[in-house]
Coordinates of C-alpha atoms and ligand atoms in Angstrom, one line a residue:
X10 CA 162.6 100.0 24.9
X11 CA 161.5 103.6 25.4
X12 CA 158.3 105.6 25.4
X13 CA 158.8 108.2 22.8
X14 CA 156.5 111.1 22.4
X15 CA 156.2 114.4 21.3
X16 CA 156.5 115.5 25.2
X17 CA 159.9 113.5 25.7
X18 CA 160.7 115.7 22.2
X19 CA 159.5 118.9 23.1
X20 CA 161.7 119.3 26.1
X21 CA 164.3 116.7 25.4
X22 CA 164.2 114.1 28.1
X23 CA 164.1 110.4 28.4
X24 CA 160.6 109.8 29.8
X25 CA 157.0 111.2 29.7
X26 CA 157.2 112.2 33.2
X27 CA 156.8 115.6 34.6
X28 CA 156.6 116.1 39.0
X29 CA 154.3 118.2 39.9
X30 CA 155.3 121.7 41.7
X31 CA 153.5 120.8 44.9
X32 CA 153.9 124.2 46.8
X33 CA 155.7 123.4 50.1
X34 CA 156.7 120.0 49.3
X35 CA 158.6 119.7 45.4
X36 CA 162.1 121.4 46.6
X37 CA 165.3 121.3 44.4
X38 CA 166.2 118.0 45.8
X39 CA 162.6 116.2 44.7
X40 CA 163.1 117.8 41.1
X41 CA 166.7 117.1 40.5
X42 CA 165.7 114.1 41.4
X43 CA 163.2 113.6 38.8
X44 CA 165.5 115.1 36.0
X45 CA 168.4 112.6 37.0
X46 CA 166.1 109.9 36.4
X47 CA 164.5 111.0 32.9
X48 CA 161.7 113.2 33.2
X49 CA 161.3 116.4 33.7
X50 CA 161.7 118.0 38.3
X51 CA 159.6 121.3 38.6
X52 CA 160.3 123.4 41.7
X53 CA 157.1 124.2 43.7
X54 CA 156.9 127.8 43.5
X55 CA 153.5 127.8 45.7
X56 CA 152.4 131.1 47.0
X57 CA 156.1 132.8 46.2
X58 CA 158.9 132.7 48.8
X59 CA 161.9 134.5 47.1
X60 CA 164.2 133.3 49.6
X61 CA 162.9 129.5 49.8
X62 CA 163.1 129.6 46.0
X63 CA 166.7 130.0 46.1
X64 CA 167.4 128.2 48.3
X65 CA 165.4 125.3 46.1
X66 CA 167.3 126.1 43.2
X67 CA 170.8 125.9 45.4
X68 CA 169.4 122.1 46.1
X69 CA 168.8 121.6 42.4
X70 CA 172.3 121.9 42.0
X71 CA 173.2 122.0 38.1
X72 CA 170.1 119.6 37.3
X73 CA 167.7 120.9 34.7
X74 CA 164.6 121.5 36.3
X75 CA 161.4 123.6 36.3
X76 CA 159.5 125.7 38.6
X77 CA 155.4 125.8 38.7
X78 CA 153.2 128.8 40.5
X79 CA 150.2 129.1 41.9
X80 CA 149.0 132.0 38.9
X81 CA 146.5 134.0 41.0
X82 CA 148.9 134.1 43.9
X83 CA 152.3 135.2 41.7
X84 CA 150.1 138.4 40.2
X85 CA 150.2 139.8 43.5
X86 CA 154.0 139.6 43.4
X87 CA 154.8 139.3 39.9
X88 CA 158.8 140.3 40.5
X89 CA 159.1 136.2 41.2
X90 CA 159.0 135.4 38.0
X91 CA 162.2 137.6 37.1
X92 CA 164.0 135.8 40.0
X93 CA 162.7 132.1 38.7
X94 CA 163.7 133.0 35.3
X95 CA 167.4 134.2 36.2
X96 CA 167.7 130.4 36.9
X97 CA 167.0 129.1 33.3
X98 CA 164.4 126.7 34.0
X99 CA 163.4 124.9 31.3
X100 CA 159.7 125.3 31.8
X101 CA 157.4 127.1 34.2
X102 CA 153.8 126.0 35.3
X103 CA 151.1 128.3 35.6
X104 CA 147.7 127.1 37.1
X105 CA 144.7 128.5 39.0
X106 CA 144.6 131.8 37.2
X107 CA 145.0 133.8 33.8
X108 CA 148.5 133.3 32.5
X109 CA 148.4 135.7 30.1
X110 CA 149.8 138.4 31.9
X111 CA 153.1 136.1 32.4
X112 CA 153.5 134.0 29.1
X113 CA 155.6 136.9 27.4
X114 CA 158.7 137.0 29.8
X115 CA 158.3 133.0 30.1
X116 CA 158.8 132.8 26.5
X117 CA 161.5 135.3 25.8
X118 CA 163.8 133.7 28.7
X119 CA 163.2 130.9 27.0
X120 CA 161.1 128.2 29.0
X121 CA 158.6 126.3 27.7
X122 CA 155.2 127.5 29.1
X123 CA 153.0 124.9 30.9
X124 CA 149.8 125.9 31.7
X125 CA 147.7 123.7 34.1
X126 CA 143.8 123.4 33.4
X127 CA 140.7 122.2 34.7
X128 CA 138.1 122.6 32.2
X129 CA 137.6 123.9 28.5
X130 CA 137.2 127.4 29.2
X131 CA 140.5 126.8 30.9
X132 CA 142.1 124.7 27.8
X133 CA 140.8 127.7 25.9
X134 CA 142.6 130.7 27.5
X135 CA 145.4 128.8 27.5
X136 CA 145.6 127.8 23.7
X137 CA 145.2 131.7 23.9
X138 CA 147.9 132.5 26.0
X139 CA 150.3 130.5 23.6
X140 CA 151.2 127.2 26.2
X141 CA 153.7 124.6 25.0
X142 CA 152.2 122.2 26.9
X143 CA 148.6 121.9 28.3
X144 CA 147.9 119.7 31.7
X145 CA 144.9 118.5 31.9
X146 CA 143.9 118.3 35.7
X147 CA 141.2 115.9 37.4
X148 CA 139.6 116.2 40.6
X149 CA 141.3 112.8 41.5
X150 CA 144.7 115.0 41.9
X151 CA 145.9 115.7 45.3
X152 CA 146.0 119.9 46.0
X153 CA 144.0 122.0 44.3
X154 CA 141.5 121.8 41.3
X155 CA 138.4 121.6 39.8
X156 CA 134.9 118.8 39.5
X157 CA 135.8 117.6 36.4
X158 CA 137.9 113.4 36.2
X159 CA 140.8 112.5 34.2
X160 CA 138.8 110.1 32.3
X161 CA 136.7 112.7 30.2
X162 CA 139.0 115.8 30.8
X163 CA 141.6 114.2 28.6
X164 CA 140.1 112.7 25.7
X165 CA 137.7 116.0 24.9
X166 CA 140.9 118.3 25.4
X167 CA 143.5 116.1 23.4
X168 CA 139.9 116.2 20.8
X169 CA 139.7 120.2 21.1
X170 CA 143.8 120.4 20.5
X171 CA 144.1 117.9 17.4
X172 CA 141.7 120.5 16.6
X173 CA 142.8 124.1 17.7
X174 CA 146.2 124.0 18.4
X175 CA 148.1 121.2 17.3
X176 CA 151.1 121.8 18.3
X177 CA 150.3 122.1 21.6
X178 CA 151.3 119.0 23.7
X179 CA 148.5 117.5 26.3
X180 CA 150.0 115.9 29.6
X181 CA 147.2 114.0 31.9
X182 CA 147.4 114.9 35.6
X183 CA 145.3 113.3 38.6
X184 CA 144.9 110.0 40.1
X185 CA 148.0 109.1 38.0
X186 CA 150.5 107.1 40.0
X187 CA 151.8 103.8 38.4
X188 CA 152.6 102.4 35.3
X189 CA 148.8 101.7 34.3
X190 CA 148.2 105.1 34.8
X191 CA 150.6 106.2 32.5
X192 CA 149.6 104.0 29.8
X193 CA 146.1 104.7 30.4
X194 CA 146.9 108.2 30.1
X195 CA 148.7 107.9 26.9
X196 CA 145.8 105.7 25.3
X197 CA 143.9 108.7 26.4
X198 CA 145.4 111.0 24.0
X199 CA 148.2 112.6 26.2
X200 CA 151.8 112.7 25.8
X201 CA 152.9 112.3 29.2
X202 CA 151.5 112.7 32.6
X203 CA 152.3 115.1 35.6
X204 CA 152.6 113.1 38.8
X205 CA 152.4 114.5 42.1
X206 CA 150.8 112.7 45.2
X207 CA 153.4 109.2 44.4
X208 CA 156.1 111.7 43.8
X209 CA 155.1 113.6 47.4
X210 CA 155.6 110.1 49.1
X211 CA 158.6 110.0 48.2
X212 CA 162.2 110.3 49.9
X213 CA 163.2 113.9 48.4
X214 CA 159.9 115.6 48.8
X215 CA 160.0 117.9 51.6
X216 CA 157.4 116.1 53.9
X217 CA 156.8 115.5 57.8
X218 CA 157.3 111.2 57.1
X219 CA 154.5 110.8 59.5
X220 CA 152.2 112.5 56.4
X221 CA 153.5 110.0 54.0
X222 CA 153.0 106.9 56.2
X223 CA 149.4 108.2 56.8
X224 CA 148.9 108.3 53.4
X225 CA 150.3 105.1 52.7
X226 CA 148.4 103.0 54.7
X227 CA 145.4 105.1 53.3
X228 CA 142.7 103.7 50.7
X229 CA 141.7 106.0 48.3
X230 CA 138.4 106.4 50.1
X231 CA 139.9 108.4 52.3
X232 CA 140.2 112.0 50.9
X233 CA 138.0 114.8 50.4
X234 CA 137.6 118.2 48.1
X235 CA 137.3 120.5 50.1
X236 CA 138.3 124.6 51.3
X237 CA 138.6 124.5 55.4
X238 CA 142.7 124.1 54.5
X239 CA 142.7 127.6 52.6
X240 CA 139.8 129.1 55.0
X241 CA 141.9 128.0 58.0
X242 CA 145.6 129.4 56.2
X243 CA 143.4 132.6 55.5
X244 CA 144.3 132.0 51.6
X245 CA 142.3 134.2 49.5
X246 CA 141.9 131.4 46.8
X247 CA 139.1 132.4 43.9
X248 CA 135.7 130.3 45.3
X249 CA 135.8 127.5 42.4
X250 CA 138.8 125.8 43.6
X251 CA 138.8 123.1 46.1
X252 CA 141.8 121.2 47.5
X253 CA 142.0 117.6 48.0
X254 CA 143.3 116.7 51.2
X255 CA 143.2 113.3 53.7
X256 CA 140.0 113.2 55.7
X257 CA 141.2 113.5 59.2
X258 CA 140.1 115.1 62.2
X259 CA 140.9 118.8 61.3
X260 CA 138.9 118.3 58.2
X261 CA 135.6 116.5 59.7
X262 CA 135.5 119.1 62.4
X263 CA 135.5 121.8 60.1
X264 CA 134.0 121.0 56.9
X265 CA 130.6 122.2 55.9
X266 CA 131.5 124.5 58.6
X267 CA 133.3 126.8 56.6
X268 CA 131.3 129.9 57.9
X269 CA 132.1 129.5 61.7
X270 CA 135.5 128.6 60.9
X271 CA 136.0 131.9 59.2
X272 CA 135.3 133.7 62.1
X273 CA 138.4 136.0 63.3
X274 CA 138.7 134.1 66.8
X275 CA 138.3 131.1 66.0
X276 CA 140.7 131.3 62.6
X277 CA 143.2 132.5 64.8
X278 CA 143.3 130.0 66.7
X279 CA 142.8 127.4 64.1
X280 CA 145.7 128.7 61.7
X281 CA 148.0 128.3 64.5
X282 CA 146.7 125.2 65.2
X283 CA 147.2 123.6 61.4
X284 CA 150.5 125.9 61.2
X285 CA 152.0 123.6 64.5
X286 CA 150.6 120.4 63.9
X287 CA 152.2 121.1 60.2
X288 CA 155.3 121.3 61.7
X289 CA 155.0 118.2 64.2
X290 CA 153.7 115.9 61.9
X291 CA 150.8 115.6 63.6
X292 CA 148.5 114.4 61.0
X293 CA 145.7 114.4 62.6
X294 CA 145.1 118.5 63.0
X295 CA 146.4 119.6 59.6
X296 CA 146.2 119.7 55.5
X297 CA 147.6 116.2 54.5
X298 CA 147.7 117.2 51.2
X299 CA 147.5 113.8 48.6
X300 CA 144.8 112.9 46.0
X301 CA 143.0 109.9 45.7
X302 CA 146.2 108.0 44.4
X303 CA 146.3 107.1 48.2
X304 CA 145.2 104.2 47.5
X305 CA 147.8 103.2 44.9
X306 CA 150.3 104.8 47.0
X307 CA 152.1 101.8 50.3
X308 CA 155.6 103.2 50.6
X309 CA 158.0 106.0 50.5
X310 CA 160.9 105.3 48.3
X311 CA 163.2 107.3 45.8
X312 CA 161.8 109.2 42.9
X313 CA 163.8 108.0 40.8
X314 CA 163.3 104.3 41.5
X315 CA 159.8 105.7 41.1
X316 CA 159.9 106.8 38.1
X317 CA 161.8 103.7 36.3
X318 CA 159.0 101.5 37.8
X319 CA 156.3 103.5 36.1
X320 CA 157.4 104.1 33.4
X321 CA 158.9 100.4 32.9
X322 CA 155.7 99.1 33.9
X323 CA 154.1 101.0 31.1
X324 CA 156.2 99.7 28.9
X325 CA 155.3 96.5 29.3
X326 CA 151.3 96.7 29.7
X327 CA 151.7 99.0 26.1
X328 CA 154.2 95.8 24.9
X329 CA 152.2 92.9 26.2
X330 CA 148.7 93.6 28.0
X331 CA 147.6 96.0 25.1
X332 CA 148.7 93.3 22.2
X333 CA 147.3 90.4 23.8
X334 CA 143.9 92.3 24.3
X335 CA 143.4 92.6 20.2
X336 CA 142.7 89.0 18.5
Ligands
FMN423 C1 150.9 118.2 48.0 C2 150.4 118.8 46.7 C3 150.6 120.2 46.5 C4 150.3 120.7 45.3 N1 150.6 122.0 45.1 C5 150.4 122.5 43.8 C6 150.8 123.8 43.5 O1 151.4 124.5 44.4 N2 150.7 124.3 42.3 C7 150.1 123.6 41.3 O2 150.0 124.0 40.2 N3 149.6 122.3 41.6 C8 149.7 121.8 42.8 N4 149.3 120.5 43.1 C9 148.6 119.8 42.0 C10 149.5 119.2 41.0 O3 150.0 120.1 40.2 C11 148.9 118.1 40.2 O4 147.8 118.6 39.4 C12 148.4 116.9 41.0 O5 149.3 116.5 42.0 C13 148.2 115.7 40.0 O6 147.4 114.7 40.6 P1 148.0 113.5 41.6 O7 148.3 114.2 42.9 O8 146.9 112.5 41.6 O9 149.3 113.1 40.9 C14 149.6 119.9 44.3 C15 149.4 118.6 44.5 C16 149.8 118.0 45.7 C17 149.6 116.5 45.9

């Protein structure tokens, strides 16, 4: 048994399954991991270290993997591109920005083009821009985005596609985490799912363990969208993105605060603050960066056993839940 679609196709892998390219935390060992077990490992790019990328790439070993950016932030240094592509990866992310300026080079090295959105305008300017594939990103996702769920996002894109750009392949990203999450997703319309928050608590992503068990023992009550984690990081992020992050003490203090926290004193101190506790795995006074799959999420394990369990589970709610349901 296998889930074929036009995803698996397009890029040549076992399973619908792409991992997200969670800046800081999706290293070369989290997306070789991902690729050895049938989907597709993309390298968090984030805010553009060249050296960390390298060294990412170096822990990928001779996987097939991908790398993801945050596309407002790789404009200001647009050189990390070249670097990324001198790796062959078979597909770069763009998301949170225009990707226009970028989709050329992608192309002509040879990657697929993923572009990340949050709304139509965005599905729009991507059709533009020529994308592969399209994910389509709910505010249930851990990290940044948008106001708009899965639920609808999905359906009215994979509508708008069928539409304007058929060949263009839809993945479903946010809240997505388990095997009914990635049948739901392909009832939906999609062709696959991007999956980050399960695939952050697991054993290759590059996170303090104290995060993960935090987040584990979480319900899915217990995040928030919010902008104190880019306020206090001093990250110029454009206004209509929030991040989804664990309410915890850093947080409640600060947000709807914004304003106060801004101030050049005080965000000092409080970058330096988050920066240490980061590093300590204090959880209490810093971004714990997961989405509302929380609450789907109780243990760390391997991404690959991960994977399997979705996407076998899947399998057999598609096989027997979804026949039994029609008389
Ligand atoms: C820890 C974390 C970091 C993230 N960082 C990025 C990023 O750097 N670039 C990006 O395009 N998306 C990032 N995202 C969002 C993911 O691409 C994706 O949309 C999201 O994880 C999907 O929802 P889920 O977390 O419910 O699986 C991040 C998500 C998480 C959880």
């Amino acid at each position: 048994m296998a889930l074929r679609t036009r995803l698996t196709e397009l890029l040549d892998i076992e399973h619908p399954i792409v991992s997200a390219p969670m800046a800081f935390a999706a290293g070369g060992r989290l997306a070789a991991a991902v690729s050895g077990a049938g989907g597709l490992g993309l390298i968090g790019g984030g805010y553009g270290d060249a050296n960390w990328l390298e060294r990412e790439f170096a822990e990928a070993g001779n996987a097939r993997v991908g790398c993801g950016f945050i596309t407002w932030s790789l404009a200001k240094r647009p050189q990390l591109l070249d670097a990324v592509l001198a790796h062959a990866p078979a597909a770069v992310m763009l998301s949170f920005g225009s990707p226009a300026p970028f989709t050329r080079r992608i192309k002509e090295a040879g990657a697929r083009l993923i572009c990340q959105i949050q709304s139509m305008e965005h599905a729009r300017e991507a059709v533009a821009a020529g994308a592969d594939i399209i994910v389509a990103q709910g505010a249930e996702a851990g990290g940044h985005g948008l106001s708009r769920a899965t639920m609808t996002l999905v359906p009215e894109i994979a509508d708008y596609l069928a539409d304007a750009a058929p060949e263009t392949v839809l993945l479903a990203a946010g809240g997505i985490a388990d095997g009914r999450g990635l049948a739901a997703a392909l009832m939906l319309g999609a062709e696959g799912v991007l999956i980050g928050s399960r695939f952050w608590a697991s054993a290759e992503a590059l996170v303090h363990p104290a995060f993960q068990q935090r987040a584990a023992a979480a319900d899915g009550d217990s995040t928030i969208r919010t902008t104190v984690v880019d306020v206090a990081r001093k990250l110029a992020w454009p206004r209509q993105f929030t991040a989804r992050v664990m309410k915890n003490r850093f947080v409640e203090d600060w947000h709807g605060r914004e304003t106060a926290l801004a101030e050049p004193a005080t965000v000092e101190r409080e970058m330096q603050r988050y920066l240490s506790a980061m590093q300590a795995g204090d959880a209490d006074n810093t971004g714990v960066w997961v989405g509302e799959a929380a609450g789907l999420i109780d243990n760390v394990r391997p991404a690959g056993d991960l994977l399997r369990d979705i996407v076998q589970d899947a399998e057999r709610l598609l096989r027997e839940r979804a026949s039994k349901l029609v008389q």
